[in-house]
Coordinates of C-alpha atoms and ligand atoms in Angstrom, one line a residue:
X625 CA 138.0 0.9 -43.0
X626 CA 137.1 4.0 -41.5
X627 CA 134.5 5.8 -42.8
X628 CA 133.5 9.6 -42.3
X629 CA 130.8 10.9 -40.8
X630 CA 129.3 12.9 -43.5
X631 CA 126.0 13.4 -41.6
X632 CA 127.0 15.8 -38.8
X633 CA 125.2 18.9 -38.9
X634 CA 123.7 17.9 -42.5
X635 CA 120.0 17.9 -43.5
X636 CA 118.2 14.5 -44.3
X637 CA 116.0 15.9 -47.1
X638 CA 116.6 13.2 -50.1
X639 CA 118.2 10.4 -50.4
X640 CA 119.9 11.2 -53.2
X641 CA 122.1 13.9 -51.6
X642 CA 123.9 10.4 -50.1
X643 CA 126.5 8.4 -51.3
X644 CA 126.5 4.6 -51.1
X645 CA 129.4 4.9 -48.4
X646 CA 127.1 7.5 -46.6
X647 CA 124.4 5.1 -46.5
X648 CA 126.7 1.8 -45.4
X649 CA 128.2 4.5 -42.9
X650 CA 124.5 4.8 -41.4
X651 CA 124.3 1.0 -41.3
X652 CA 127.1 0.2 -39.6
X653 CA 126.5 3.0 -37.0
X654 CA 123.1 1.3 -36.7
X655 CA 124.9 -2.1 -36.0
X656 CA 126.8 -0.2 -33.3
X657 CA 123.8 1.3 -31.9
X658 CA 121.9 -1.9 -31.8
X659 CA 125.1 -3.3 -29.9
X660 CA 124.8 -0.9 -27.3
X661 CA 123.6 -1.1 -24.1
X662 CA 121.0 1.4 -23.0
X663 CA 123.3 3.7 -20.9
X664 CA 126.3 3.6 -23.3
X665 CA 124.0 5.4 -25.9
X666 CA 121.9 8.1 -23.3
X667 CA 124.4 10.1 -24.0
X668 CA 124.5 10.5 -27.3
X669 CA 121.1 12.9 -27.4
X670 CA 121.9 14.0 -23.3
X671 CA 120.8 17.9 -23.3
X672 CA 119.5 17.5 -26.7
X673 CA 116.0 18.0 -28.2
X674 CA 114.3 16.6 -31.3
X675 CA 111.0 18.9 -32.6
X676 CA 108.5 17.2 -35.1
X677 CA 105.9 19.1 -37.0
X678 CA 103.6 16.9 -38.8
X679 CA 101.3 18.6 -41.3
X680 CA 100.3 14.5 -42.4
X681 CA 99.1 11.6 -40.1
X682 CA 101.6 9.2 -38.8
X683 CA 102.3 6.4 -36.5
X684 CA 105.9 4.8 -37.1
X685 CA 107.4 7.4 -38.6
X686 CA 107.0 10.3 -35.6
X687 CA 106.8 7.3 -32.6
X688 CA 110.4 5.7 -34.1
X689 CA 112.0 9.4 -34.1
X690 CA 110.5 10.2 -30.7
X691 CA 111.7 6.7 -29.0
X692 CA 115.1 6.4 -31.4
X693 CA 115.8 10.2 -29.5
X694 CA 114.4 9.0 -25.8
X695 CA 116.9 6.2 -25.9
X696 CA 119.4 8.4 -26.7
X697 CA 118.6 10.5 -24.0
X698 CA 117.0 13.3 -25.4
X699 CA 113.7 14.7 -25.3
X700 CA 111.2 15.7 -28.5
X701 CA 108.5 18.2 -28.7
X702 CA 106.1 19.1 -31.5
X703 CA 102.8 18.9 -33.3
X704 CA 101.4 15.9 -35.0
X705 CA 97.9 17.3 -35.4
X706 CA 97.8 20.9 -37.1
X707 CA 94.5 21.6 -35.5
X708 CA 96.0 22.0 -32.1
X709 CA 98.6 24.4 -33.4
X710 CA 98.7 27.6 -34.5
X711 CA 99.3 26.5 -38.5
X712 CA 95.0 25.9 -37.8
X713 CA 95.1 30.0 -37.0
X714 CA 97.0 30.1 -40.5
X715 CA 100.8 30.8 -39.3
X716 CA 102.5 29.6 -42.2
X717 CA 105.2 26.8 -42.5
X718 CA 108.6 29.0 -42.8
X719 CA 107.2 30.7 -39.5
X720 CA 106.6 27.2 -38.2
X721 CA 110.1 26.3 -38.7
X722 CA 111.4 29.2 -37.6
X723 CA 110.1 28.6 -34.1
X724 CA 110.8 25.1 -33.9
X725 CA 114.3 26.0 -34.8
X726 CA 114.3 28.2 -31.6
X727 CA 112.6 25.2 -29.5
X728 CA 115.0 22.2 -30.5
X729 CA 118.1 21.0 -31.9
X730 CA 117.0 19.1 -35.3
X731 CA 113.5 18.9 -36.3
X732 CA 111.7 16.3 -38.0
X733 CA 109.2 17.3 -40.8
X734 CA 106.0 15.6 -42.1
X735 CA 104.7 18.0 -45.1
X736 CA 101.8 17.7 -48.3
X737 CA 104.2 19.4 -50.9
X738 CA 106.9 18.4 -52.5
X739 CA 110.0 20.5 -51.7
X740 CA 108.8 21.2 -48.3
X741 CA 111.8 20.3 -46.7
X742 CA 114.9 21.8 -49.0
X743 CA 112.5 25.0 -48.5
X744 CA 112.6 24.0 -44.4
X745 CA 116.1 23.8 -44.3
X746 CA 117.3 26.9 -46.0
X747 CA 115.3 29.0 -43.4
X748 CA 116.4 26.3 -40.3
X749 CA 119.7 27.0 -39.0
X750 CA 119.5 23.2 -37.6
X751 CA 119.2 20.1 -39.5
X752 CA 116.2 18.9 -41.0
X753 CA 115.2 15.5 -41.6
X754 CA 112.2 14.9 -44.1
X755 CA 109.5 12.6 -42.8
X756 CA 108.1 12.6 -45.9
X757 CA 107.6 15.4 -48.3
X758 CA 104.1 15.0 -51.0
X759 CA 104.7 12.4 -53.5
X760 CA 108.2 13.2 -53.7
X761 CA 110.3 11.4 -50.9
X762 CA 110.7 9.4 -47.6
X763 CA 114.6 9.0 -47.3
X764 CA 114.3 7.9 -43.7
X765 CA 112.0 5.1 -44.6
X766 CA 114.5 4.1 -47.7
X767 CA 117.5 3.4 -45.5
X768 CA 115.7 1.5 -43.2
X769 CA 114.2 -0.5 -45.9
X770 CA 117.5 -1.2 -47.4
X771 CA 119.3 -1.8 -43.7
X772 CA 115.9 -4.6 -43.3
X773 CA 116.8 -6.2 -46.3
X774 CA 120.7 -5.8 -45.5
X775 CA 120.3 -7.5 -42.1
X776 CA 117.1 -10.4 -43.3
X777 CA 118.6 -11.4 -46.8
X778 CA 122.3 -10.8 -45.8
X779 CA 123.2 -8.8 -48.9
X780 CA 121.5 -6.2 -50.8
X781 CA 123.1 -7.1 -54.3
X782 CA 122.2 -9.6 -56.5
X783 CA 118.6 -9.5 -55.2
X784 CA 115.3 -9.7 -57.0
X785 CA 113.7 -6.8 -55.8
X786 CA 109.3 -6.4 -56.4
X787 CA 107.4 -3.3 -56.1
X788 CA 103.8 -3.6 -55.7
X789 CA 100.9 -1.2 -55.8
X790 CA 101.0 2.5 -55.9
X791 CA 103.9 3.6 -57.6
X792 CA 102.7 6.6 -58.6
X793 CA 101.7 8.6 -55.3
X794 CA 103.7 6.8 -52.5
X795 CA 106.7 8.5 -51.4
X796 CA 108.6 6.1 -50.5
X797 CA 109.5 4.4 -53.7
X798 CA 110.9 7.2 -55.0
X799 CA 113.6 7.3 -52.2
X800 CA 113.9 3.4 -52.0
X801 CA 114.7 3.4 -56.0
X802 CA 117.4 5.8 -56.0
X803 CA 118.6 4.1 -52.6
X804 CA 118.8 1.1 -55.1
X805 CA 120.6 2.4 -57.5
X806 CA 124.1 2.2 -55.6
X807 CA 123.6 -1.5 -56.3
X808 CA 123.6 -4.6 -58.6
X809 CA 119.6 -5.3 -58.1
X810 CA 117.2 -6.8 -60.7
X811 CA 113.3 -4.3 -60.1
X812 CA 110.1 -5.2 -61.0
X813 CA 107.8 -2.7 -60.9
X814 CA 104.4 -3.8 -60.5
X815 CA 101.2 -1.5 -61.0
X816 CA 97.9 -1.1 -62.5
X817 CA 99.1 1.2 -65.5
X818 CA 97.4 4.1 -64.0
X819 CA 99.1 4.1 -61.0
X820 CA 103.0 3.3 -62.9
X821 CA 105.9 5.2 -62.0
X822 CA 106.4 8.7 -62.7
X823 CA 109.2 8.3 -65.2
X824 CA 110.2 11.9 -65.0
X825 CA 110.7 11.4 -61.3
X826 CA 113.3 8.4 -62.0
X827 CA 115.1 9.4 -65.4
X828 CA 117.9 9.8 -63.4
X829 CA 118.2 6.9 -62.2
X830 CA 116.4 4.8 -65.3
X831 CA 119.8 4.0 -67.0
X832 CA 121.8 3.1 -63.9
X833 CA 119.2 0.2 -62.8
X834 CA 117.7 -2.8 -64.4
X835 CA 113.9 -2.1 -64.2
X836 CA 111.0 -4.0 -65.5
X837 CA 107.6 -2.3 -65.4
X838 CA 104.4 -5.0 -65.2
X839 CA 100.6 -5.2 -64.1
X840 CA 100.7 -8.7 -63.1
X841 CA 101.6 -10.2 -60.0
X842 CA 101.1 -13.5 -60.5
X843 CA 103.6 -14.8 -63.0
X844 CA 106.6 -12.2 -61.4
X845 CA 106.2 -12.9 -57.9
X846 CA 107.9 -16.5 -59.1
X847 CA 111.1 -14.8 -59.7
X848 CA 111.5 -13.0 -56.5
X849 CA 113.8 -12.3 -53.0
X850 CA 111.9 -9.6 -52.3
X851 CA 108.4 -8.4 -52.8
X852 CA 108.2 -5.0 -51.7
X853 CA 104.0 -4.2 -51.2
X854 CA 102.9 -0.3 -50.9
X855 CA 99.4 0.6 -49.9
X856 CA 97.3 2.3 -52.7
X857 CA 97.6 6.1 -51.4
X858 CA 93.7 7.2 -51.4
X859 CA 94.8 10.5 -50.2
X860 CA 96.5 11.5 -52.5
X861 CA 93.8 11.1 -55.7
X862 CA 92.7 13.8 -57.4
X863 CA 89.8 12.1 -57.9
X864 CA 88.2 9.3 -55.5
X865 CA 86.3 7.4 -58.6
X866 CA 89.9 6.9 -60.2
X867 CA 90.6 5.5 -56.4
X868 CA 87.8 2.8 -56.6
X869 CA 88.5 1.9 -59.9
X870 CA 92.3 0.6 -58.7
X871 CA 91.6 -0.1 -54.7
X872 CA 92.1 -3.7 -53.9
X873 CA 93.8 -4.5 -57.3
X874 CA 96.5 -6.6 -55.6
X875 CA 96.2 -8.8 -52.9
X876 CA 99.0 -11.1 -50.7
X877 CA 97.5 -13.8 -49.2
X878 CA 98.2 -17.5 -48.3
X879 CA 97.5 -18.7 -51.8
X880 CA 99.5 -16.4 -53.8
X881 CA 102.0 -17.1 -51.6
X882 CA 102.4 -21.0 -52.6
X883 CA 104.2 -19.6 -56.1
X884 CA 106.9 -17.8 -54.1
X885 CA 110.6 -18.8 -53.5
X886 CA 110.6 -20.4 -49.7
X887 CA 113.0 -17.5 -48.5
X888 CA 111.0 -14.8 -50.0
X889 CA 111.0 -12.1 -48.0
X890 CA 107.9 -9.5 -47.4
X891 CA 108.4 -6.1 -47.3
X892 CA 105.6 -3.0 -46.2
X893 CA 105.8 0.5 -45.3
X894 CA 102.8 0.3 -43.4
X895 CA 100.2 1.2 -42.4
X896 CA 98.8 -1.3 -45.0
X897 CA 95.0 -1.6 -45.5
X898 CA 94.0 -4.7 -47.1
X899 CA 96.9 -5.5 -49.7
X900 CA 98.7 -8.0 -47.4
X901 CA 96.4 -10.6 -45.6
X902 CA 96.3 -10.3 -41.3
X903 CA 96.8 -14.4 -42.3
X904 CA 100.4 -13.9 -44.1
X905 CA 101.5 -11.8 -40.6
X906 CA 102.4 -15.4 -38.9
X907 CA 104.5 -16.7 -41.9
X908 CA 108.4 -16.3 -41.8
X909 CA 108.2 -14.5 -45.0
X910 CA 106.4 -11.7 -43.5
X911 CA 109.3 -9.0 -42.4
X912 CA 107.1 -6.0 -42.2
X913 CA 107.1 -5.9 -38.5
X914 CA 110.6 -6.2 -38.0
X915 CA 110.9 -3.5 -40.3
X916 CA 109.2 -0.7 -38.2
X917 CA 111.5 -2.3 -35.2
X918 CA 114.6 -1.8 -37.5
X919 CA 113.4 2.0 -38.2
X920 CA 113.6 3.0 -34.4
X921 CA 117.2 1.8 -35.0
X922 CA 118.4 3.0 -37.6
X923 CA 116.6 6.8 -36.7
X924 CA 118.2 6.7 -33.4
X925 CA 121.8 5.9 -35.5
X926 CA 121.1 8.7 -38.1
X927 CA 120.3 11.2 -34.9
X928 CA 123.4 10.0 -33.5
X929 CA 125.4 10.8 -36.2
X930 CA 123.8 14.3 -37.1
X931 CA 124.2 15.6 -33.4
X932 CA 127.5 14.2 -33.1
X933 CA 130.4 14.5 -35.2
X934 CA 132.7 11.3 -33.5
X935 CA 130.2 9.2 -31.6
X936 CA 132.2 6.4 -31.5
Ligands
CP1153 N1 106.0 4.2 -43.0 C1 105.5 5.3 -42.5 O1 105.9 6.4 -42.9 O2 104.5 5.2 -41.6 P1 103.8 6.3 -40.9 O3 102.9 7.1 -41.9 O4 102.9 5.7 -39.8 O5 104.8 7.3 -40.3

């Protein structure tokens, strides 16, 4: 079946704006793209230029754009440190935007508040792709999390799906939930109660997908395909004592993993800190790495499909 491109020209700002045909669209174009040689995709992104403006620290999210575009022979520009900027004189984000727009063809933004990037694209005349907006969303991150456990565990349905740590705080749960709702999963979500998720943010979704909220670990973990693990999000406390009181509250290592199924599979944002042991890195259940190689991927698939309307 042929699907349609839906992407060209849009804005990547929530998941939620995608169907789940959109979203297989995205993984078979990143099947394609993964197929390809290197000069049968340069010129996918030829003439073209990606510019990132990261008001946030980050490693896989602004390198995978930056290589995912190189290899499609483009070229990037853009700020990943404010202070060596002009936002540090005080220029404001919609005049930010507004230049970038001038500068490239589709820019990537990294921003503190939520909403940063519907507000980005109604003053960018080119698409926008959220790298991560507050506490609100990561949709990038989601569809590579769900093409990673598409490609490792051969299906998405029918799957045992864990989240661990800070449900409250880290962006990319929220986008990985409702990326989950277009299919017949079984969720635990796994928290200290402080740091549960923020029902209002799912209530959407909360009837559409069986979810089971826990504080435990140990007895779950049992029970599941997939443990997805999420580092406890110091920045974003209000408070740092409520921080201590919660940091280091879960903990994957060799032992815990002795109760798991033997095809478990373990998933991770990064960067983590010191929820997953450096020890479980060597074990075939640890995906995490693999991962951030399938986000380069799929980024320089969702690039090719925003820039051009029939690629293939
Ligand atoms: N997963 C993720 O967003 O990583 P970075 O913060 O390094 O971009």
């Amino acid at each position: 079946m042929t699907r349609t491109n839906h992407f060209f020209g849009k804005d990547i700002v929530s998941i939620k704006d995608f169907s789940k045909d959109d979203l297989e669209f995205i993984f078979e174009t990143t099947d394609k793209i993964r197929k390809l040689k290197p000069d049968e995709k340069s010129e996918f992104g030829k003439g073209r230029t990606l510019g990132y403006i990261f008001y946030e620290p980050s490693t896989r999210t602004r390198m995978s754009f930056e290589a995912a575009m190189a290899s499609l022979g483009g070229s990037s520009i853009g700020i990943f440190d404010s202070k060596f900027s002009s936002i540090e004189k005080g220029e404001s984000l919609a005049d930010t935007i507004r230049i970038m727009d001038l500068y490239s063809d589709i820019i990537v933004l990294r921003h503190p508040n939520d909403g940063s990037s519907r507000y980005a694209a109604e003053l960018s005349n080119n698409p926008i792709i959220n790298a991560g907006s507050g506490s609100e969303e990561h949709p990038t991150q989601a569809m590579l999390d769900l093409y990673t456990i598409l490609k490792e565990k051969g299906r998405i349905n029918n799957l045992t799906i864990g989240i661990v740590g800070d449900l409250k705080y880290g962006r990319t749960i929220y986008s990985l939930l409702y990326g989950l709702k277009n299919y017949q999963v079984d969720i635990y979500l796994i928290s200290p109660p402080t740091l549960s998720v923020r029902s209002e943010s799912i209530y959407e979704i909360r009837n559409k997908i069986n979810i089971k909220q826990e504080n435990y670990l140990d007895e779950v973990i049992k029970k599941l395909d997939v443990l997805y693990v999420t580092r406890i999000q110091k920045e974003r406390f209000p408070d740092t004592q409520e921080y201590e009181k919660v940091k280091g509250t879960y903990k994957i290592d060799d032992k815990i993993l002795e109760n798991t199924k033997t095809d478990l599979s373990i998933m991770h944002p990064l960067p983590r800190l010191d929820e997953i042991s450096h020890l479980v890195d060597n074990s075939p259940k640890a995906i995490y790495f693999k991962q951030a190689a399938y986000g380069k991927e799929l980024r320089a698939a969702l690039l090719t499909v925003i820039l051009n309307e029939c690629p293939f």
